[in-house]
């Protein structure tokens, strides 16, 4: 029996940095705040939209300001994300080779965006379930959603692989008792992943394909 495969979304399956940065900067500028270059926004991604905005605003910004900019970001992103979001090269082909295996997506992106993006970019991939950040389950790195997925599959967590590009994904896998698989083409540097305890970092999509072929 092959293990179940839980994939992170941003920085793992899709390059969404251009779309996120565009919407974030428009939201910031609309309320009088400075914008950020892609290298900075890259560092902000991974903990959900609230944390994305909090990190982009001046330190100590009040919660009301964060929520206001976050809402502006969500409204813009809902309309514009397709302009700056695409699968990483090789990912669609990799997913095609996984037919018949249990596949899921677990992201800290707001749930409606996660569902819409996966449906649009991977319409033939049988991900079940697709989960973004929801109010009823704590976001990564808490293990709640990962364990919910394992329960849906009736799979022991130890028989699931959690595949992602961030230290948050590593922490989630460990908290859930799953095997972490660190990828190196996303938004966290390989050195940071190794410092966080990744035994190895798969540098290319082809490396992940080779790993999963024997997993």
CSV table of C-alpha atoms in Angstrom, one decimal:
chain,number,residue,atom,x,y,z
A,1,UNK,CA,0.0,0.0,0.0
A,2,UNK,CA,1.4,3.4,-1.0
A,3,UNK,CA,1.3,6.1,1.6
A,4,UNK,CA,-1.2,8.9,1.3
A,5,UNK,CA,0.2,12.1,0.0
A,6,UNK,CA,-0.7,15.5,1.4
A,7,UNK,CA,0.6,18.4,-0.6
A,8,UNK,CA,1.1,22.0,0.4
A,9,UNK,CA,-0.1,24.4,-2.3
A,10,UNK,CA,1.8,27.7,-2.6
A,11,UNK,CA,5.5,27.2,-3.2
A,12,UNK,CA,5.0,23.4,-3.7
A,13,UNK,CA,2.4,22.8,-6.4
A,14,UNK,CA,2.0,26.4,-7.7
A,15,UNK,CA,4.1,29.5,-8.1
A,16,UNK,CA,1.7,32.1,-6.7
A,17,UNK,CA,4.2,34.7,-5.7
A,18,UNK,CA,3.4,37.2,-8.5
A,19,UNK,CA,-0.3,37.1,-7.9
A,20,UNK,CA,0.0,37.3,-4.1
A,21,UNK,CA,2.5,40.2,-4.3
A,22,UNK,CA,0.3,42.1,-6.7
A,23,UNK,CA,-2.8,41.9,-4.6
A,24,UNK,CA,-0.9,42.5,-1.4
A,25,UNK,CA,0.8,45.7,-2.7
A,26,UNK,CA,-2.4,47.1,-4.2
A,27,UNK,CA,-4.2,46.5,-0.8
A,28,UNK,CA,-1.3,48.2,1.1
A,29,UNK,CA,-1.1,51.2,-1.3
A,30,UNK,CA,-4.9,51.7,-1.2
A,31,UNK,CA,-4.6,52.4,2.5
A,32,UNK,CA,-1.5,54.5,2.4
A,33,UNK,CA,1.2,51.9,3.2
A,34,UNK,CA,4.4,51.1,1.4
A,35,UNK,CA,4.6,48.2,-1.0
A,36,UNK,CA,7.1,45.3,-1.0
A,37,UNK,CA,9.3,43.6,-3.6
A,38,UNK,CA,8.9,40.0,-4.4
A,39,UNK,CA,11.8,38.9,-2.2
A,40,UNK,CA,10.1,40.3,0.8
A,41,UNK,CA,6.7,39.0,0.0
A,42,UNK,CA,8.3,35.5,-0.6
A,43,UNK,CA,9.3,35.6,3.1
A,44,UNK,CA,5.8,36.6,4.2
A,45,UNK,CA,4.0,33.7,2.6
A,46,UNK,CA,3.1,30.5,4.4
A,47,UNK,CA,1.0,31.3,7.5
A,48,UNK,CA,-2.2,32.5,5.9
A,49,UNK,CA,-3.5,35.9,4.8
A,50,UNK,CA,-3.7,37.5,8.2
A,51,UNK,CA,0.0,36.8,8.9
A,52,UNK,CA,0.9,37.8,5.3
A,53,UNK,CA,-0.6,41.2,5.9
A,54,UNK,CA,0.7,41.6,9.4
A,55,UNK,CA,4.3,41.0,8.2
A,56,UNK,CA,3.9,43.4,5.4
A,57,UNK,CA,2.6,46.3,7.6
A,58,UNK,CA,4.8,48.4,10.0
A,59,UNK,CA,5.6,46.5,13.2
A,60,UNK,CA,3.0,47.0,15.9
A,61,UNK,CA,0.1,47.9,13.5
A,62,UNK,CA,-3.2,47.5,15.3
A,63,UNK,CA,-5.4,44.5,14.6
A,64,UNK,CA,-8.1,46.7,13.0
A,65,UNK,CA,-5.6,47.9,10.4
A,66,UNK,CA,-4.4,44.3,9.7
A,67,UNK,CA,-7.9,43.1,9.2
A,68,UNK,CA,-8.8,46.1,7.0
A,69,UNK,CA,-5.8,45.5,4.7
A,70,UNK,CA,-6.4,41.7,4.8
A,71,UNK,CA,-10.0,42.3,3.5
A,72,UNK,CA,-8.7,44.6,0.7
A,73,UNK,CA,-6.2,41.9,-0.2
A,74,UNK,CA,-8.8,39.2,-0.4
A,75,UNK,CA,-11.1,41.3,-2.5
A,76,UNK,CA,-8.4,42.0,-5.0
A,77,UNK,CA,-7.0,38.5,-5.0
A,78,UNK,CA,-10.4,37.0,-5.7
A,79,UNK,CA,-10.4,38.9,-9.0
A,80,UNK,CA,-6.8,38.9,-10.1
A,81,UNK,CA,-5.1,35.6,-8.9
A,82,UNK,CA,-5.2,33.9,-12.3
A,83,UNK,CA,-2.9,36.7,-13.6
A,84,UNK,CA,0.0,35.6,-11.4
A,85,UNK,CA,-0.5,31.9,-10.5
A,86,UNK,CA,0.6,28.8,-12.4
A,87,UNK,CA,1.7,25.2,-11.6
A,88,UNK,CA,5.5,24.8,-11.4
A,89,UNK,CA,6.9,23.2,-14.5
A,90,UNK,CA,6.7,19.4,-14.2
A,91,UNK,CA,4.1,19.4,-11.5
A,92,UNK,CA,1.1,18.5,-13.7
A,93,UNK,CA,3.0,15.7,-15.3
A,94,UNK,CA,4.1,14.4,-11.8
A,95,UNK,CA,0.5,14.4,-10.6
A,96,UNK,CA,-0.6,12.4,-13.6
A,97,UNK,CA,1.8,9.6,-12.5
A,98,UNK,CA,0.1,9.4,-9.1
A,99,UNK,CA,-3.3,8.2,-10.4
A,100,UNK,CA,-4.8,5.7,-8.0
A,101,UNK,CA,-3.0,7.1,-4.9
A,102,UNK,CA,-4.7,9.0,-2.1
A,103,UNK,CA,-4.0,12.7,-2.7
A,104,UNK,CA,-4.9,15.8,-0.7
A,105,UNK,CA,-4.0,19.5,-0.6
A,106,UNK,CA,-3.6,21.3,2.7
A,107,UNK,CA,-2.9,25.0,2.6
A,108,UNK,CA,-2.9,28.0,4.9
A,109,UNK,CA,-4.4,30.0,2.0
A,110,UNK,CA,-8.1,30.9,2.8
A,111,UNK,CA,-10.2,27.9,2.0
A,112,UNK,CA,-12.3,29.3,-0.8
A,113,UNK,CA,-9.2,30.4,-2.8
A,114,UNK,CA,-7.6,27.0,-2.2
A,115,UNK,CA,-10.5,25.2,-3.6
A,116,UNK,CA,-10.9,27.5,-6.6
A,117,UNK,CA,-7.3,27.4,-7.5
A,118,UNK,CA,-6.9,23.7,-7.3
A,119,UNK,CA,-10.1,23.1,-9.3
A,120,UNK,CA,-8.9,25.6,-12.0
A,121,UNK,CA,-5.3,24.5,-12.3
A,122,UNK,CA,-5.6,20.7,-11.6
A,123,UNK,CA,-9.1,19.8,-12.8
A,124,UNK,CA,-8.3,16.2,-13.5
A,125,UNK,CA,-6.3,15.4,-10.4
A,126,UNK,CA,-8.4,13.5,-7.8
A,127,UNK,CA,-7.4,15.4,-4.7
A,128,UNK,CA,-9.7,14.4,-1.9
A,129,UNK,CA,-9.9,16.5,0.2
A,130,UNK,CA,-8.7,20.0,-0.8
A,131,UNK,CA,-8.4,22.1,2.4
A,132,UNK,CA,-7.4,25.7,3.0
A,133,UNK,CA,-7.5,27.7,6.2
A,134,UNK,CA,-10.9,27.3,7.8
A,135,UNK,CA,-12.4,28.5,11.1
A,136,UNK,CA,-13.2,25.0,12.3
A,137,UNK,CA,-9.6,23.7,12.2
A,138,UNK,CA,-6.4,25.4,13.4
A,139,UNK,CA,-4.0,26.3,10.6
A,140,UNK,CA,-0.7,24.8,10.0
A,141,UNK,CA,1.6,24.1,11.9
A,142,UNK,CA,-1.1,22.8,14.2
A,143,UNK,CA,-1.8,19.2,13.1
A,144,UNK,CA,-5.6,19.4,13.2
A,145,UNK,CA,-6.3,19.5,9.5
A,146,UNK,CA,-3.6,17.0,8.6
A,147,UNK,CA,-5.0,14.5,11.2
A,148,UNK,CA,-8.5,15.2,9.9
A,149,UNK,CA,-7.3,14.1,6.4
A,150,UNK,CA,-5.7,11.0,7.7
A,151,UNK,CA,-8.9,10.1,9.5
A,152,UNK,CA,-10.9,10.6,6.4
A,153,UNK,CA,-8.6,8.2,4.6
A,154,UNK,CA,-8.7,5.8,7.6
A,155,UNK,CA,-4.9,5.9,7.4
A,156,UNK,CA,-2.5,5.9,10.3
A,157,UNK,CA,-0.7,9.3,10.3
A,158,UNK,CA,2.7,7.5,10.1
A,159,UNK,CA,1.6,6.1,6.7
A,160,UNK,CA,1.1,9.6,5.3
A,161,UNK,CA,3.7,11.8,3.6
A,162,UNK,CA,3.4,15.6,4.0
A,163,UNK,CA,5.0,17.4,1.1
A,164,UNK,CA,5.8,21.1,1.3
A,165,UNK,CA,8.3,23.9,0.8
A,166,UNK,CA,8.3,25.5,4.2
A,167,UNK,CA,9.4,25.1,7.8
A,168,UNK,CA,5.7,25.4,8.7
A,169,UNK,CA,5.1,22.2,6.6
A,170,UNK,CA,7.9,20.4,8.4
A,171,UNK,CA,6.5,21.4,11.8
A,172,UNK,CA,3.0,20.3,10.7
A,173,UNK,CA,4.2,16.9,9.6
A,174,UNK,CA,6.1,16.3,12.8
A,175,UNK,CA,3.1,17.5,15.0
A,176,UNK,CA,0.8,15.1,13.1
A,177,UNK,CA,3.2,12.1,13.2
A,178,UNK,CA,3.6,12.1,9.4
A,179,UNK,CA,6.8,11.8,7.3
A,180,UNK,CA,7.9,15.3,6.1
A,181,UNK,CA,9.1,15.7,2.5
A,182,UNK,CA,10.9,19.0,2.0
A,183,UNK,CA,10.9,20.6,-1.5
A,184,UNK,CA,13.5,23.2,-2.5
A,185,UNK,CA,11.9,25.1,-5.4
A,186,UNK,CA,9.5,27.2,-3.3
A,187,UNK,CA,9.5,30.1,-0.9
A,188,UNK,CA,11.8,28.8,1.8
A,189,UNK,CA,15.6,28.5,1.3
A,190,UNK,CA,17.1,25.0,1.5
A,191,UNK,CA,19.4,26.1,4.3
A,192,UNK,CA,16.4,27.2,6.4
A,193,UNK,CA,14.7,23.8,5.8
A,194,UNK,CA,17.8,21.9,6.9
A,195,UNK,CA,18.2,24.1,9.9
A,196,UNK,CA,14.6,23.2,10.8
A,197,UNK,CA,15.5,19.6,10.7
A,198,UNK,CA,14.8,18.4,7.1
A,199,UNK,CA,16.8,15.3,6.6
A,200,UNK,CA,17.1,16.2,2.9
A,201,UNK,CA,15.7,18.8,0.5
A,202,UNK,CA,14.5,17.7,-2.9
A,203,UNK,CA,15.8,20.4,-5.2
A,204,UNK,CA,13.8,19.7,-8.3
A,205,UNK,CA,10.4,18.4,-9.2
A,206,UNK,CA,12.1,15.5,-10.9
A,207,UNK,CA,13.7,14.6,-7.6
A,208,UNK,CA,10.3,14.5,-6.0
A,209,UNK,CA,9.0,12.3,-8.8
A,210,UNK,CA,11.8,9.9,-8.3
A,211,UNK,CA,11.2,9.8,-4.6
A,212,UNK,CA,7.5,9.2,-4.9
A,213,UNK,CA,8.1,6.5,-7.5
A,214,UNK,CA,9.5,4.2,-4.8
A,215,UNK,CA,7.6,5.6,-1.7
